[in-house]
Coordinates of C-alpha atoms in Angstrom, one line a residue:
X1 CA 9.4 -1.7 45.6
X2 CA 7.2 -4.7 46.6
X3 CA 6.3 -5.2 43.0
X4 CA 9.9 -5.0 41.9
X5 CA 11.1 -7.3 44.6
X6 CA 8.5 -9.9 43.8
X7 CA 9.6 -10.0 40.2
X8 CA 13.3 -10.0 41.1
X9 CA 12.7 -13.2 43.0
X10 CA 10.3 -14.9 40.6
X11 CA 11.7 -14.0 37.2
X12 CA 15.0 -15.7 36.6
X13 CA 18.5 -14.3 36.2
X14 CA 19.3 -11.6 33.7
X15 CA 19.5 -12.4 30.0
X16 CA 21.8 -9.7 28.9
X17 CA 22.1 -11.3 25.5
X18 CA 18.7 -10.0 24.8
X19 CA 19.2 -6.4 25.7
X20 CA 17.2 -3.8 23.8
X21 CA 16.5 -2.7 20.3
X22 CA 19.3 -0.2 20.8
X23 CA 21.8 -2.6 22.3
X24 CA 21.0 -5.6 20.1
X25 CA 18.6 -6.4 17.3
X26 CA 15.1 -6.3 18.7
X27 CA 14.0 -9.5 17.1
X28 CA 16.1 -11.2 19.7
X29 CA 13.7 -9.9 22.4
X30 CA 11.1 -12.4 21.2
X31 CA 13.3 -15.5 20.9
X32 CA 15.0 -17.8 23.4
X33 CA 18.7 -18.6 22.8
X34 CA 19.6 -22.1 24.1
X35 CA 22.3 -22.5 26.7
X36 CA 25.7 -23.8 25.8
X37 CA 26.2 -26.9 27.9
X38 CA 28.9 -26.8 30.5
X39 CA 30.4 -29.4 32.8
X40 CA 28.1 -30.9 35.4
X41 CA 25.1 -29.1 34.0
X42 CA 23.0 -31.8 35.6
X43 CA 23.8 -30.1 38.9
X44 CA 22.0 -26.8 39.6
X45 CA 21.7 -24.8 42.8
X46 CA 19.4 -22.2 44.2
X47 CA 22.0 -19.5 44.6
X48 CA 22.5 -15.8 44.8
X49 CA 24.2 -14.5 41.8
X50 CA 26.2 -11.2 42.1
X51 CA 26.9 -9.7 38.6
X52 CA 28.9 -6.6 38.4
X53 CA 28.0 -4.5 35.4
X54 CA 30.4 -1.5 35.4
X55 CA 29.5 0.1 38.7
X56 CA 26.1 -1.5 38.8
X57 CA 25.7 -4.6 40.9
X58 CA 22.9 -7.2 40.2
X59 CA 21.9 -9.5 43.1
X60 CA 19.3 -12.0 42.1
X61 CA 18.2 -15.4 43.3
X62 CA 18.2 -17.9 40.5
X63 CA 18.6 -21.5 39.5
X64 CA 22.0 -21.6 37.9
X65 CA 24.0 -24.4 36.3
X66 CA 27.4 -25.2 37.9
X67 CA 29.8 -22.4 37.0
X68 CA 33.0 -23.6 35.4
X69 CA 35.9 -22.1 33.6
X70 CA 34.5 -23.3 30.3
X71 CA 31.5 -21.0 30.6
X72 CA 31.1 -17.7 28.9
X73 CA 29.2 -14.6 29.7
X74 CA 26.5 -15.8 27.2
X75 CA 26.0 -18.9 29.3
X76 CA 25.5 -17.0 32.5
X77 CA 23.2 -14.4 31.1
X78 CA 21.2 -16.9 29.2
X79 CA 21.4 -19.8 31.7
X80 CA 18.9 -22.5 32.2
X81 CA 15.4 -21.2 32.6
X82 CA 16.6 -17.7 32.6
X83 CA 13.8 -16.4 30.4
X84 CA 10.3 -15.6 31.7
X85 CA 7.8 -18.3 30.6
X86 CA 10.6 -19.8 28.4
X87 CA 10.4 -17.0 25.8
X88 CA 10.7 -13.5 27.2
X89 CA 14.0 -11.8 28.4
X90 CA 14.8 -11.7 32.0
X91 CA 13.7 -8.8 34.2
X92 CA 17.2 -7.4 34.7
X93 CA 17.7 -7.2 30.9
X94 CA 14.5 -5.3 30.5
X95 CA 15.4 -2.9 33.3
X96 CA 18.9 -2.4 31.9
X97 CA 17.5 -1.7 28.4
X98 CA 15.1 0.9 29.7
X99 CA 17.7 2.5 32.0
X100 CA 20.3 3.0 29.2
X101 CA 17.8 4.3 26.7
X102 CA 16.2 6.7 29.2
X103 CA 19.6 7.9 30.3
X104 CA 20.4 8.9 26.7
X105 CA 16.9 10.4 26.2
X106 CA 16.2 7.8 23.4
X107 CA 13.1 6.8 25.4
X108 CA 11.0 8.7 27.9
X109 CA 10.6 7.1 31.4
X110 CA 7.0 6.4 30.4
X111 CA 8.1 4.5 27.4
X112 CA 10.6 2.5 29.5
X113 CA 7.9 1.5 32.0
X114 CA 5.5 0.5 29.2
X115 CA 8.3 -1.5 27.5
X116 CA 8.9 -3.6 30.6
X117 CA 5.2 -4.2 31.4
X118 CA 4.6 -5.2 27.8
X119 CA 6.7 -8.3 28.7
X120 CA 5.9 -9.0 32.3
X121 CA 2.4 -7.6 32.6
X122 CA 1.1 -5.4 35.4
X123 CA -1.6 -2.7 35.9
X124 CA -1.4 1.1 36.4
X125 CA -0.1 0.7 39.9
X126 CA 2.8 -1.5 38.9
X127 CA 3.6 0.6 35.9
X128 CA 3.6 3.7 38.1
X129 CA 6.0 2.0 40.5
X130 CA 8.3 1.0 37.6
X131 CA 8.2 4.6 36.3
X132 CA 9.3 5.9 39.7
X133 CA 12.1 3.4 39.9
X134 CA 13.4 4.1 36.4
X135 CA 13.4 7.8 36.9
X136 CA 15.4 7.3 40.1
X137 CA 17.9 4.8 38.7
X138 CA 18.4 5.8 35.1
X139 CA 20.6 8.8 35.9
X140 CA 23.3 6.4 37.1
X141 CA 23.9 5.5 33.4
X142 CA 23.9 9.1 32.2
X143 CA 26.9 9.9 30.1
X144 CA 27.5 6.4 28.8
X145 CA 26.1 4.1 26.1
X146 CA 26.6 0.4 25.4
X147 CA 29.4 -0.5 23.0
X148 CA 27.4 -3.2 21.3
X149 CA 30.1 -4.9 19.1
X150 CA 32.4 -5.1 22.2
X151 CA 29.5 -6.4 24.2
X152 CA 29.0 -9.3 21.7
X153 CA 32.6 -10.2 21.9
X154 CA 32.6 -10.1 25.7
X155 CA 29.6 -12.4 25.8
X156 CA 31.5 -15.1 24.0
X157 CA 34.8 -14.8 26.0
X158 CA 35.4 -17.4 28.7
X159 CA 34.5 -16.2 32.2
X160 CA 37.7 -15.6 34.3
X161 CA 36.4 -13.6 37.2
X162 CA 33.9 -15.8 39.2
X163 CA 33.8 -17.5 42.5
X164 CA 31.5 -19.7 44.6
X165 CA 31.0 -19.2 48.3
X166 CA 29.6 -22.3 49.9
X167 CA 28.8 -20.6 53.2
X168 CA 26.4 -18.2 51.5
X169 CA 25.7 -20.5 48.6
X170 CA 26.5 -17.6 46.2
X171 CA 28.2 -17.1 42.9
X172 CA 30.1 -13.9 42.3
X173 CA 30.7 -13.2 38.6
X174 CA 32.5 -10.0 37.6
X175 CA 31.4 -9.0 34.1
X176 CA 32.0 -5.5 33.1
X177 CA 29.6 -4.1 30.4
X178 CA 31.7 -2.5 27.7
X179 CA 30.3 1.1 27.8
X180 CA 31.5 4.2 26.0
X181 CA 31.2 7.7 27.1
X182 CA 28.8 9.7 25.0
X183 CA 30.4 12.4 22.9
X184 CA 27.6 13.5 20.6
X185 CA 24.5 15.5 21.2
X186 CA 21.9 15.1 18.4
X187 CA 19.0 17.5 18.0
X188 CA 16.2 15.8 16.1
X189 CA 13.5 17.8 14.4
X190 CA 10.2 16.2 13.5
X191 CA 8.0 17.7 10.8
X192 CA 5.6 16.9 8.0
X193 CA 6.5 17.4 4.3
X194 CA 3.2 19.1 3.6
X195 CA 3.5 21.6 6.4
X196 CA 0.6 20.2 8.5
X197 CA 0.9 20.0 12.2
X198 CA 2.0 16.8 13.9
X199 CA -0.8 15.3 16.0
X200 CA -0.1 16.0 19.7
X201 CA -1.8 12.8 20.8
X202 CA 0.8 10.7 18.9
X203 CA 3.7 12.4 20.7
X204 CA 2.3 12.2 24.3
X205 CA 4.8 10.7 26.8
X206 CA 7.6 10.5 24.2
X207 CA 9.7 13.3 25.6
X208 CA 9.4 15.1 22.3
X209 CA 8.5 18.8 22.5
X210 CA 5.9 20.1 20.1
X211 CA 5.6 23.7 19.1
X212 CA 3.6 25.0 16.2
X213 CA 3.2 21.5 15.0
X214 CA 6.9 20.7 14.8
X215 CA 8.7 18.4 17.3
X216 CA 12.2 18.6 18.8
X217 CA 14.3 16.3 21.0
X218 CA 17.9 16.1 22.0
X219 CA 19.5 12.6 22.4
X220 CA 23.0 11.5 23.3
X221 CA 25.3 8.8 22.1
X222 CA 28.8 8.2 20.8
X223 CA 30.0 9.0 17.3
X224 CA 29.5 6.0 15.0
X225 CA 26.8 4.5 17.1
X226 CA 23.5 3.6 15.3
X227 CA 20.2 3.3 17.1
X228 CA 17.4 1.5 15.1
X229 CA 14.0 2.4 16.4
X230 CA 12.0 -0.8 15.7
X231 CA 9.7 0.0 18.6
X232 CA 8.9 3.5 17.2
X233 CA 9.7 5.0 20.6
X234 CA 12.1 7.7 19.3
X235 CA 10.5 8.0 15.9
X236 CA 6.7 7.6 16.6
X237 CA 4.4 6.4 13.9
X238 CA 2.1 9.1 12.6
X239 CA -1.2 7.8 11.1
X240 CA -1.3 8.5 7.3
X241 CA 2.4 9.3 7.1
X242 CA 5.7 7.5 6.6
X243 CA 8.8 8.6 8.4
X244 CA 11.9 9.4 6.3
X245 CA 14.0 7.1 8.5
X246 CA 13.7 4.5 11.3
X247 CA 17.2 4.8 12.6
X248 CA 19.7 7.5 13.5
X249 CA 23.5 7.4 13.4
X250 CA 25.5 9.6 15.7
X251 CA 28.4 11.6 14.0
X252 CA 30.0 14.5 15.7
X253 CA 32.5 15.1 12.8
X254 CA 35.3 15.2 15.3
X255 CA 33.7 18.2 17.1
X256 CA 32.1 16.9 20.3
X257 CA 31.0 20.5 21.2
X258 CA 28.9 20.9 18.0
X259 CA 25.3 19.7 18.1
X260 CA 24.4 17.3 15.4
X261 CA 21.1 18.2 13.6
X262 CA 18.9 15.5 12.1
X263 CA 15.5 16.0 10.6
X264 CA 12.8 13.3 10.5
X265 CA 10.3 14.1 7.8
X266 CA 6.8 12.5 7.7
X267 CA 5.4 12.2 4.2
X268 CA 2.1 10.9 2.9
X269 CA 2.8 7.8 0.8
X270 CA 2.2 8.4 -2.8
X271 CA -1.0 6.7 -3.9
X272 CA -0.5 3.5 -5.9
X273 CA -0.8 4.2 -9.6
X274 CA -4.1 3.0 -11.0
X275 CA -3.6 1.5 -14.4
X276 CA -6.0 2.5 -17.2
X277 CA -6.5 2.0 -20.9
X278 CA -6.3 4.4 -23.8
X279 CA -7.1 4.1 -27.5
X280 CA -5.4 5.6 -30.5
X281 CA -7.2 8.4 -32.3
X282 CA -4.8 8.8 -35.2
X283 CA -1.6 7.4 -36.5
X284 CA 1.1 6.9 -33.9
X285 CA 4.1 4.9 -33.0
X286 CA 5.2 2.9 -30.0
X287 CA 8.8 3.5 -28.8
X288 CA 11.5 1.7 -26.8
X289 CA 12.4 4.7 -24.7
X290 CA 10.7 7.9 -23.4
X291 CA 12.7 10.2 -25.7
X292 CA 11.2 9.2 -29.1
X293 CA 13.8 8.3 -31.8
X294 CA 12.9 7.1 -35.2
X295 CA 15.5 4.3 -34.9
X296 CA 13.7 3.1 -31.7
X297 CA 10.2 2.7 -33.0
X298 CA 8.7 -0.7 -32.1
X299 CA 5.5 -0.5 -34.2
X300 CA 3.3 1.8 -36.2
X301 CA -0.5 2.1 -35.6
X302 CA -2.6 3.5 -38.4
X303 CA -5.6 5.9 -37.9
X304 CA -8.6 3.7 -37.2
X305 CA -12.3 4.2 -36.5
X306 CA -13.0 3.9 -32.8
X307 CA -14.5 0.4 -33.2
X308 CA -11.1 -0.9 -34.3
X309 CA -8.8 1.6 -32.6
X310 CA -5.6 0.2 -31.0
X311 CA -5.9 -0.1 -27.2
X312 CA -3.0 0.3 -24.8
X313 CA -2.7 -0.4 -21.0
X314 CA -1.0 2.5 -19.2
X315 CA 1.0 1.8 -16.1
X316 CA 2.7 5.1 -15.5
X317 CA 2.7 8.7 -16.8
X318 CA 6.0 10.5 -17.4
X319 CA 7.6 13.0 -19.8
X320 CA 10.5 13.2 -22.2
X321 CA 13.6 15.4 -21.5
X322 CA 12.0 18.0 -23.6
X323 CA 8.9 17.9 -21.4
X324 CA 6.5 16.1 -23.8
X325 CA 3.9 13.9 -22.0
X326 CA 4.3 10.2 -22.3
X327 CA 2.5 7.0 -21.3
X328 CA 4.5 4.0 -20.2
X329 CA 2.8 0.8 -21.2
X330 CA 2.5 -2.5 -19.5
X331 CA 5.3 -4.0 -21.7
X332 CA 7.7 -1.1 -20.7
X333 CA 7.4 0.7 -24.1
X334 CA 6.1 4.3 -24.5
X335 CA 3.6 6.2 -26.6
X336 CA 2.6 9.9 -26.6
X337 CA 0.1 11.1 -24.1
X338 CA -1.1 14.0 -26.1
X339 CA -4.9 14.1 -26.3
X340 CA -4.9 14.7 -30.0
X341 CA -3.4 11.2 -30.4
X342 CA -4.9 9.1 -27.6
X343 CA -7.9 9.2 -25.3
X344 CA -9.3 7.3 -22.3
X345 CA -10.9 4.1 -23.5
X346 CA -13.9 4.3 -21.1
X347 CA -16.3 7.2 -21.0
X348 CA -16.3 9.2 -17.8
X349 CA -19.1 11.7 -18.5
X350 CA -21.4 11.6 -15.4
X351 CA -23.8 14.1 -17.0
X352 CA -24.5 11.9 -20.1
X353 CA -28.1 11.1 -20.6
X354 CA -28.0 9.3 -23.9
X355 CA -25.7 6.7 -25.5
X356 CA -25.5 5.6 -29.1
X357 CA -24.3 2.1 -30.1
X358 CA -21.5 2.4 -32.7
X359 CA -20.1 -1.2 -32.7
X360 CA -20.9 -3.0 -35.9
X361 CA -21.8 -6.1 -33.8
X362 CA -23.9 -4.1 -31.4
X363 CA -23.8 -4.5 -27.6
X364 CA -25.7 -6.4 -24.8
X365 CA -27.4 -5.2 -21.7
X366 CA -26.6 -6.9 -18.4
X367 CA -28.1 -7.4 -15.0
X368 CA -25.0 -6.2 -13.1
X369 CA -21.7 -4.4 -13.7
X370 CA -19.8 -7.7 -13.8
X371 CA -21.5 -8.5 -17.1
X372 CA -21.9 -12.1 -16.1
X373 CA -25.0 -12.5 -18.4
X374 CA -26.5 -11.2 -21.6
X375 CA -30.1 -9.8 -21.6
X376 CA -31.1 -7.6 -24.5
X377 CA -29.1 -7.1 -27.7
X378 CA -28.8 -3.5 -28.9
X379 CA -28.0 -3.2 -32.6
X380 CA -25.6 -0.6 -34.1
X381 CA -27.3 2.8 -34.2
X382 CA -29.5 2.0 -31.1
X383 CA -30.2 4.9 -28.8
X384 CA -30.5 4.3 -25.0
X385 CA -31.3 6.6 -22.1
X386 CA -28.9 6.3 -19.2
X387 CA -29.5 7.3 -15.6
X388 CA -26.1 6.8 -13.8
X389 CA -22.4 6.3 -14.4
X390 CA -20.8 3.5 -12.4
X391 CA -17.0 3.3 -12.0
X392 CA -14.9 0.3 -11.2
X393 CA -11.4 1.8 -11.1
X394 CA -10.7 2.9 -14.7
X395 CA -13.7 0.9 -16.2
X396 CA -17.1 2.5 -16.5
X397 CA -20.6 1.2 -16.9
X398 CA -23.9 3.1 -17.5
X399 CA -27.1 2.1 -15.9
X400 CA -30.3 2.3 -17.9
X401 CA -33.7 3.3 -16.8
X402 CA -34.8 -0.3 -16.3
X403 CA -31.8 -1.0 -14.0
X404 CA -29.7 -2.9 -16.4
X405 CA -26.2 -1.9 -17.4
X406 CA -24.2 -1.3 -20.7
X407 CA -20.5 -0.7 -21.3
X408 CA -18.9 2.7 -21.3
X409 CA -16.2 1.5 -23.7
X410 CA -15.8 4.0 -26.5
X411 CA -15.1 1.2 -29.0
X412 CA -18.8 0.3 -28.7
X413 CA -20.7 3.4 -27.6
X414 CA -20.5 7.2 -27.9
X415 CA -22.3 10.2 -26.3
X416 CA -22.2 12.0 -29.7
X417 CA -25.0 11.2 -32.1
X418 CA -23.5 9.6 -35.2
X419 CA -24.7 10.3 -38.7
X420 CA -27.3 7.7 -39.4
X421 CA -27.7 6.7 -43.1
X422 CA -30.8 4.8 -44.2
X423 CA -30.6 5.0 -48.0
X424 CA -27.8 5.7 -50.6
X425 CA -27.9 6.0 -54.4
X426 CA -25.3 4.6 -56.7
X427 CA -23.6 7.3 -58.7
X428 CA -22.4 4.7 -61.2
X429 CA -22.6 1.0 -61.5
X430 CA -22.0 -0.6 -58.1
X431 CA -21.2 -4.1 -56.9
X432 CA -22.6 -6.0 -53.9
X433 CA -20.1 -8.1 -51.9
X434 CA -20.4 -10.8 -49.3
X435 CA -17.5 -9.5 -47.2
X436 CA -16.6 -6.1 -45.7
X437 CA -13.2 -6.0 -47.6
X438 CA -15.2 -6.1 -50.9
X439 CA -13.4 -9.1 -52.4
X440 CA -16.2 -11.6 -53.0
X441 CA -18.6 -10.0 -55.5
X442 CA -22.2 -11.2 -55.4
X443 CA -24.1 -8.9 -57.8
X444 CA -23.8 -5.8 -59.9
X445 CA -26.3 -2.9 -59.8
X446 CA -26.8 -0.2 -62.4
X447 CA -26.2 3.5 -61.8
X448 CA -29.0 5.1 -59.8
X449 CA -29.9 2.0 -57.8
X450 CA -31.1 2.8 -54.3
X451 CA -29.7 0.7 -51.4
X452 CA -31.4 0.4 -48.0
X453 CA -28.6 0.8 -45.4
X454 CA -28.9 -1.2 -42.1
X455 CA -25.5 -0.3 -40.6
X456 CA -21.8 0.3 -41.3
X457 CA -18.4 -1.3 -40.9
X458 CA -14.8 -0.9 -42.0
X459 CA -12.4 -2.9 -44.1
X460 CA -9.2 -4.2 -42.5
X461 CA -10.8 -3.7 -39.1
X462 CA -8.3 -5.6 -37.0
X463 CA -5.2 -4.8 -39.1
X464 CA -3.5 -2.0 -37.1
X465 CA -1.2 -1.2 -40.0
X466 CA -4.0 -0.2 -42.5
X467 CA -6.6 2.5 -41.8
X468 CA -9.5 0.8 -43.6
X469 CA -12.4 2.2 -45.5
X470 CA -16.1 2.7 -44.6
X471 CA -18.6 0.2 -45.9
X472 CA -22.4 0.2 -45.8
X473 CA -24.2 -2.9 -44.7
X474 CA -27.2 -3.6 -47.0
X475 CA -29.5 -6.5 -47.7
X476 CA -27.4 -9.4 -48.7
X477 CA -23.9 -8.0 -48.1
X478 CA -21.8 -4.8 -48.3
X479 CA -21.2 -1.9 -50.7
X480 CA -18.7 0.9 -50.7
X481 CA -19.2 3.9 -48.4
X482 CA -17.1 6.2 -50.5
X483 CA -19.1 9.5 -51.0
X484 CA -17.6 9.8 -54.5
X485 CA -19.3 6.5 -55.4
X486 CA -22.6 6.6 -53.5
X487 CA -24.8 9.5 -52.6
X488 CA -26.7 9.7 -49.3
X489 CA -30.4 10.0 -49.9
X490 CA -31.5 10.0 -46.3

């Protein structure tokens, strides 16, 4: 009791405005409400204040402004310097908060003692003394809970029952806390959605009983009352899980004898969707909605070689009403997710030992996976040995034997050896063109002419509406790659 008596005389009068996460919004516990000024507020007295809260009498020494008929309960309970260190709620408010919540089994006595010492400090001995006092005093509040809306109204009503005794230099203020009898018993069940056992260490000193990994607790209140557990005392935080609720509302459905059953389910948060890119393998359409309709097509994409395939950024996977897989794109539109039509843009083969360069413009090697520089240029058709796959989310890089890196983008490289053509023979007269679309003719060659091939490309490469045709790159320009017009020699 020495610890309590010391605080009762050094921490200033009760600040009932700031009572509890259950009684009032808990954010108020960390803020100071200025006092409404009354007459003669320049005069203050060291007095004993007797405050009657229902049948509970508070007798505290405090510095109090002159009490007048203009003052309200809010002025008394938040009077000048009533808050510890100018910010924290008064000791009696902390005690009352803990007593009411313990009486209704919303908090365990251990939680109540920890709540108080979190504001006023104190070591194990002081907390043990608080725990003993709370366990002894809390039963006085059993069977009742605070009527918070009525309490707020009462705080703002003018004080009518007060008196000042000059002989004892004491104020007596009669302020009855608006309490309601509890009429609802709620049984709370705590469990995980995946069936794993709740960790016993998380529920220590909570008053929650664990059996076979499932917790239970019975609390009391009155029908219509809501308790919001911002301190996570009634609904503890479980590492790696999210609780299905952070508040409970009592509702006896007009049957006080029937126990209300509430379940708090802990679920693992769904991992954030990792966006990725896909490329089109054959002709497809982009649609406005997940259920494809011809009238809702946004755009057509022709079949293209991988070097010029359309690329889409996927932000979600879903399916149509018929169960067909869909990709939702970054602009909110949809494409099919069937592997025959689209594929992951970046290779993910960790067993790959060889890559072949397919890009008509070739690729570069780099010192690091950020590709902040360009080292060696690898021409189309180059073959490189790779030693390791490196992932950066959905993007991949391959490390070469010399420690440098190349892209894993399938528009530029492949693990499948492409057909390499070195010479073709003209089946008829053939033209040489300066451009890949074969518009600007440079020279005509007779039937049977042999062309040395250095690479290949496609017409209409960046036009997504036209498939394009293969062309062979030869000395001085391009010729057709149509097998009906040229024959592969080797």
